[in-house]
mmCIF file of C-alpha atoms in Angstrom:
data_model
loop_
_atom_site.group_PDB
_atom_site.id
_atom_site.type_symbol
_atom_site.label_atom_id
_atom_site.label_comp_id
_atom_site.label_asym_id
_atom_site.label_seq_id
_atom_site.Cartn_x
_atom_site.Cartn_y
_atom_site.Cartn_z
ATOM 1 C CA LEU A 511 0.000 0.000 0.000
ATOM 2 C CA PRO A 512 1.654 3.264 -1.088
ATOM 3 C CA VAL A 513 1.686 5.503 1.997
ATOM 4 C CA THR A 514 3.890 8.256 3.363
ATOM 5 C CA ALA A 515 3.827 8.855 7.129
ATOM 6 C CA PHE A 516 4.939 12.001 8.915
ATOM 7 C CA ASN A 517 5.557 12.157 12.662
ATOM 8 C CA LEU A 518 4.209 15.543 13.766
ATOM 9 C CA GLY A 519 4.890 15.316 17.484
ATOM 10 C CA SER A 520 1.820 13.752 19.046
ATOM 11 C CA THR A 521 0.123 13.457 15.642
ATOM 12 C CA THR A 522 0.773 11.213 12.656
ATOM 13 C CA LEU A 523 -0.143 12.456 9.185
ATOM 14 C CA LEU A 524 -0.654 9.723 6.589
ATOM 15 C CA LEU A 525 -0.787 10.480 2.876
ATOM 16 C CA PHE A 526 -2.035 7.736 0.549
ATOM 17 C CA LYS A 527 -2.008 7.473 -3.225
ATOM 18 C CA LEU A 528 -5.360 8.654 -4.636
ATOM 19 C CA GLY A 529 -7.756 5.696 -4.770
ATOM 20 C CA ALA A 530 -5.418 3.308 -2.912
ATOM 21 C CA THR A 531 -7.612 2.998 0.197
ATOM 22 C CA HIS A 532 -11.185 2.982 -1.093
ATOM 23 C CA GLN A 533 -11.610 -0.801 -0.739
ATOM 24 C CA ASP A 534 -11.351 -2.896 2.430
ATOM 25 C CA ILE A 535 -7.891 -4.355 3.065
ATOM 26 C CA THR A 536 -7.640 -7.739 4.785
ATOM 27 C CA VAL A 537 -4.317 -8.368 6.529
ATOM 28 C CA ASN A 538 -3.397 -11.880 7.594
ATOM 29 C CA SER A 539 0.310 -12.214 8.292
ATOM 30 C CA GLU A 540 2.316 -13.825 11.065
ATOM 31 C CA LYS A 541 2.421 -10.608 13.140
ATOM 32 C CA SER A 542 -0.586 -8.570 11.961
ATOM 33 C CA HIS A 543 -4.159 -9.493 11.178
ATOM 34 C CA GLY A 544 -7.537 -7.872 10.706
ATOM 35 C CA VAL A 545 -9.532 -5.669 8.345
ATOM 36 C CA ILE A 546 -8.856 -2.031 7.512
ATOM 37 C CA PRO A 547 -12.103 -0.608 6.071
ATOM 38 C CA GLY A 548 -12.067 1.271 2.796
ATOM 39 C CA HIS A 549 -12.045 5.055 2.949
ATOM 40 C CA GLY A 550 -10.770 8.081 1.083
ATOM 41 C CA PRO A 551 -11.361 9.478 -2.371
ATOM 42 C CA THR A 552 -11.167 7.826 -5.752
ATOM 43 C CA GLU A 553 -10.473 9.527 -9.051
ATOM 44 C CA SER A 554 -14.208 9.335 -9.868
ATOM 45 C CA LEU A 555 -14.809 11.862 -7.064
ATOM 46 C CA PHE A 556 -13.616 14.566 -9.414
ATOM 47 C CA GLN A 557 -15.854 13.342 -12.243
ATOM 48 C CA ASN A 558 -19.213 12.736 -10.567
ATOM 49 C CA GLY A 559 -19.028 14.574 -7.229
ATOM 50 C CA ASN A 560 -19.617 11.544 -4.973
ATOM 51 C CA SER A 561 -19.371 12.269 -1.278
ATOM 52 C CA LEU A 562 -15.944 11.937 0.276
ATOM 53 C CA LYS A 563 -15.612 9.183 2.897
ATOM 54 C CA GLN A 564 -12.931 10.393 5.311
ATOM 55 C CA HIS A 565 -10.893 8.581 7.962
ATOM 56 C CA PHE A 566 -9.945 9.911 11.383
ATOM 57 C CA CYS A 567 -8.298 8.297 14.404
ATOM 58 C CA PHE A 568 -8.412 8.930 18.146
ATOM 59 C CA ALA A 569 -5.348 7.683 20.035
ATOM 60 C CA VAL A 570 -5.627 5.729 23.281
ATOM 61 C CA LYS A 571 -2.895 4.363 25.512
ATOM 62 C CA SER A 572 -3.311 0.586 25.384
ATOM 63 C CA PRO A 573 -4.880 -2.244 23.379
ATOM 64 C CA ARG A 574 -7.138 -2.836 26.394
ATOM 65 C CA ASP A 575 -8.525 0.692 25.928
ATOM 66 C CA VAL A 576 -9.374 -0.222 22.332
ATOM 67 C CA ASP A 577 -11.218 -3.326 23.570
ATOM 68 C CA GLU A 578 -13.192 -1.194 26.039
ATOM 69 C CA TRP A 579 -14.193 1.235 23.275
ATOM 70 C CA SER A 580 -15.178 -1.684 21.049
ATOM 71 C CA THR A 581 -17.434 -3.071 23.804
ATOM 72 C CA HIS A 582 -18.913 0.401 24.349
ATOM 73 C CA PHE A 583 -19.656 0.755 20.623
ATOM 74 C CA ASP A 584 -21.298 -2.693 20.573
ATOM 75 C CA LYS A 585 -23.577 -1.708 23.472
ATOM 76 C CA LEU A 586 -24.607 1.483 21.654
ATOM 77 C CA GLY A 587 -25.221 -0.301 18.359
ATOM 78 C CA VAL A 588 -22.433 1.566 16.565
ATOM 79 C CA ARG A 589 -21.530 -0.199 13.318
ATOM 80 C CA ILE A 590 -18.059 -1.778 13.588
ATOM 81 C CA LEU A 591 -16.306 -1.784 10.205
ATOM 82 C CA GLY A 592 -13.120 -3.617 11.129
ATOM 83 C CA ARG A 593 -10.587 -4.540 13.766
ATOM 84 C CA MET A 594 -6.826 -4.754 13.467
ATOM 85 C CA ASP A 595 -4.032 -6.270 15.566
ATOM 86 C CA TRP A 596 -0.774 -4.593 14.517
ATOM 87 C CA GLU A 597 2.723 -6.073 14.270
ATOM 88 C CA LEU A 598 4.148 -3.781 16.978
ATOM 89 C CA GLY A 599 1.471 -4.818 19.500
ATOM 90 C CA GLY A 600 -1.033 -2.043 18.848
ATOM 91 C CA LYS A 601 -4.710 -2.517 18.207
ATOM 92 C CA SER A 602 -7.411 -0.626 16.272
ATOM 93 C CA VAL A 603 -11.173 -0.737 16.023
ATOM 94 C CA TYR A 604 -12.824 0.993 13.058
ATOM 95 C CA PHE A 605 -16.389 2.294 13.219
ATOM 96 C CA GLU A 606 -18.835 4.233 11.076
ATOM 97 C CA ASP A 607 -19.669 7.729 12.302
ATOM 98 C CA PRO A 608 -23.153 9.263 11.808
ATOM 99 C CA ASP A 609 -22.050 10.869 8.508
ATOM 100 C CA GLY A 610 -20.678 7.609 7.098
ATOM 101 C CA HIS A 611 -17.005 8.390 7.688
ATOM 102 C CA VAL A 612 -14.539 5.835 9.064
ATOM 103 C CA GLY A 613 -13.476 6.499 12.664
ATOM 104 C CA GLU A 614 -10.702 4.608 14.374
ATOM 105 C CA ILE A 615 -9.677 4.118 17.981
ATOM 106 C CA GLY A 616 -5.977 3.184 17.881
ATOM 107 C CA SER A 617 -3.569 2.285 20.671
ATOM 108 C CA ARG A 618 0.142 2.702 21.060
ATOM 109 C CA GLY A 619 2.059 0.112 19.066
ATOM 110 C CA ILE A 620 0.694 0.985 15.640
ATOM 111 C CA TRP A 621 3.612 3.238 14.646
ATOM 112 C CA LYS A 622 7.225 3.088 15.861
ATOM 113 C CA HIS A 623 7.022 6.631 17.222
ATOM 114 C CA TYR A 624 3.729 6.090 19.086
#
């Protein structure tokens, strides 16, 4: 997956190739597994004006915090789009926000600097 990551202090900025993230990505390797839900624009956005499905992430301290958020979302009936266990020990849960965007709760251990 073509991606460039920038460490901006307590924030990580990810830039993806246009159209590279619009479909779900299933990861099943020795150290990482899960589903990253599709998001972001495609080239057709500029042709037909489809709505733009964005991605945002809230950082939490531990994988256990991610599990607690996931349980909370389940109790509220929030649609879970995917879950991911990362190679460095981090964890993510992806959910759909009320406007159809992809939200993520991600713990430490996703990126080397966080």
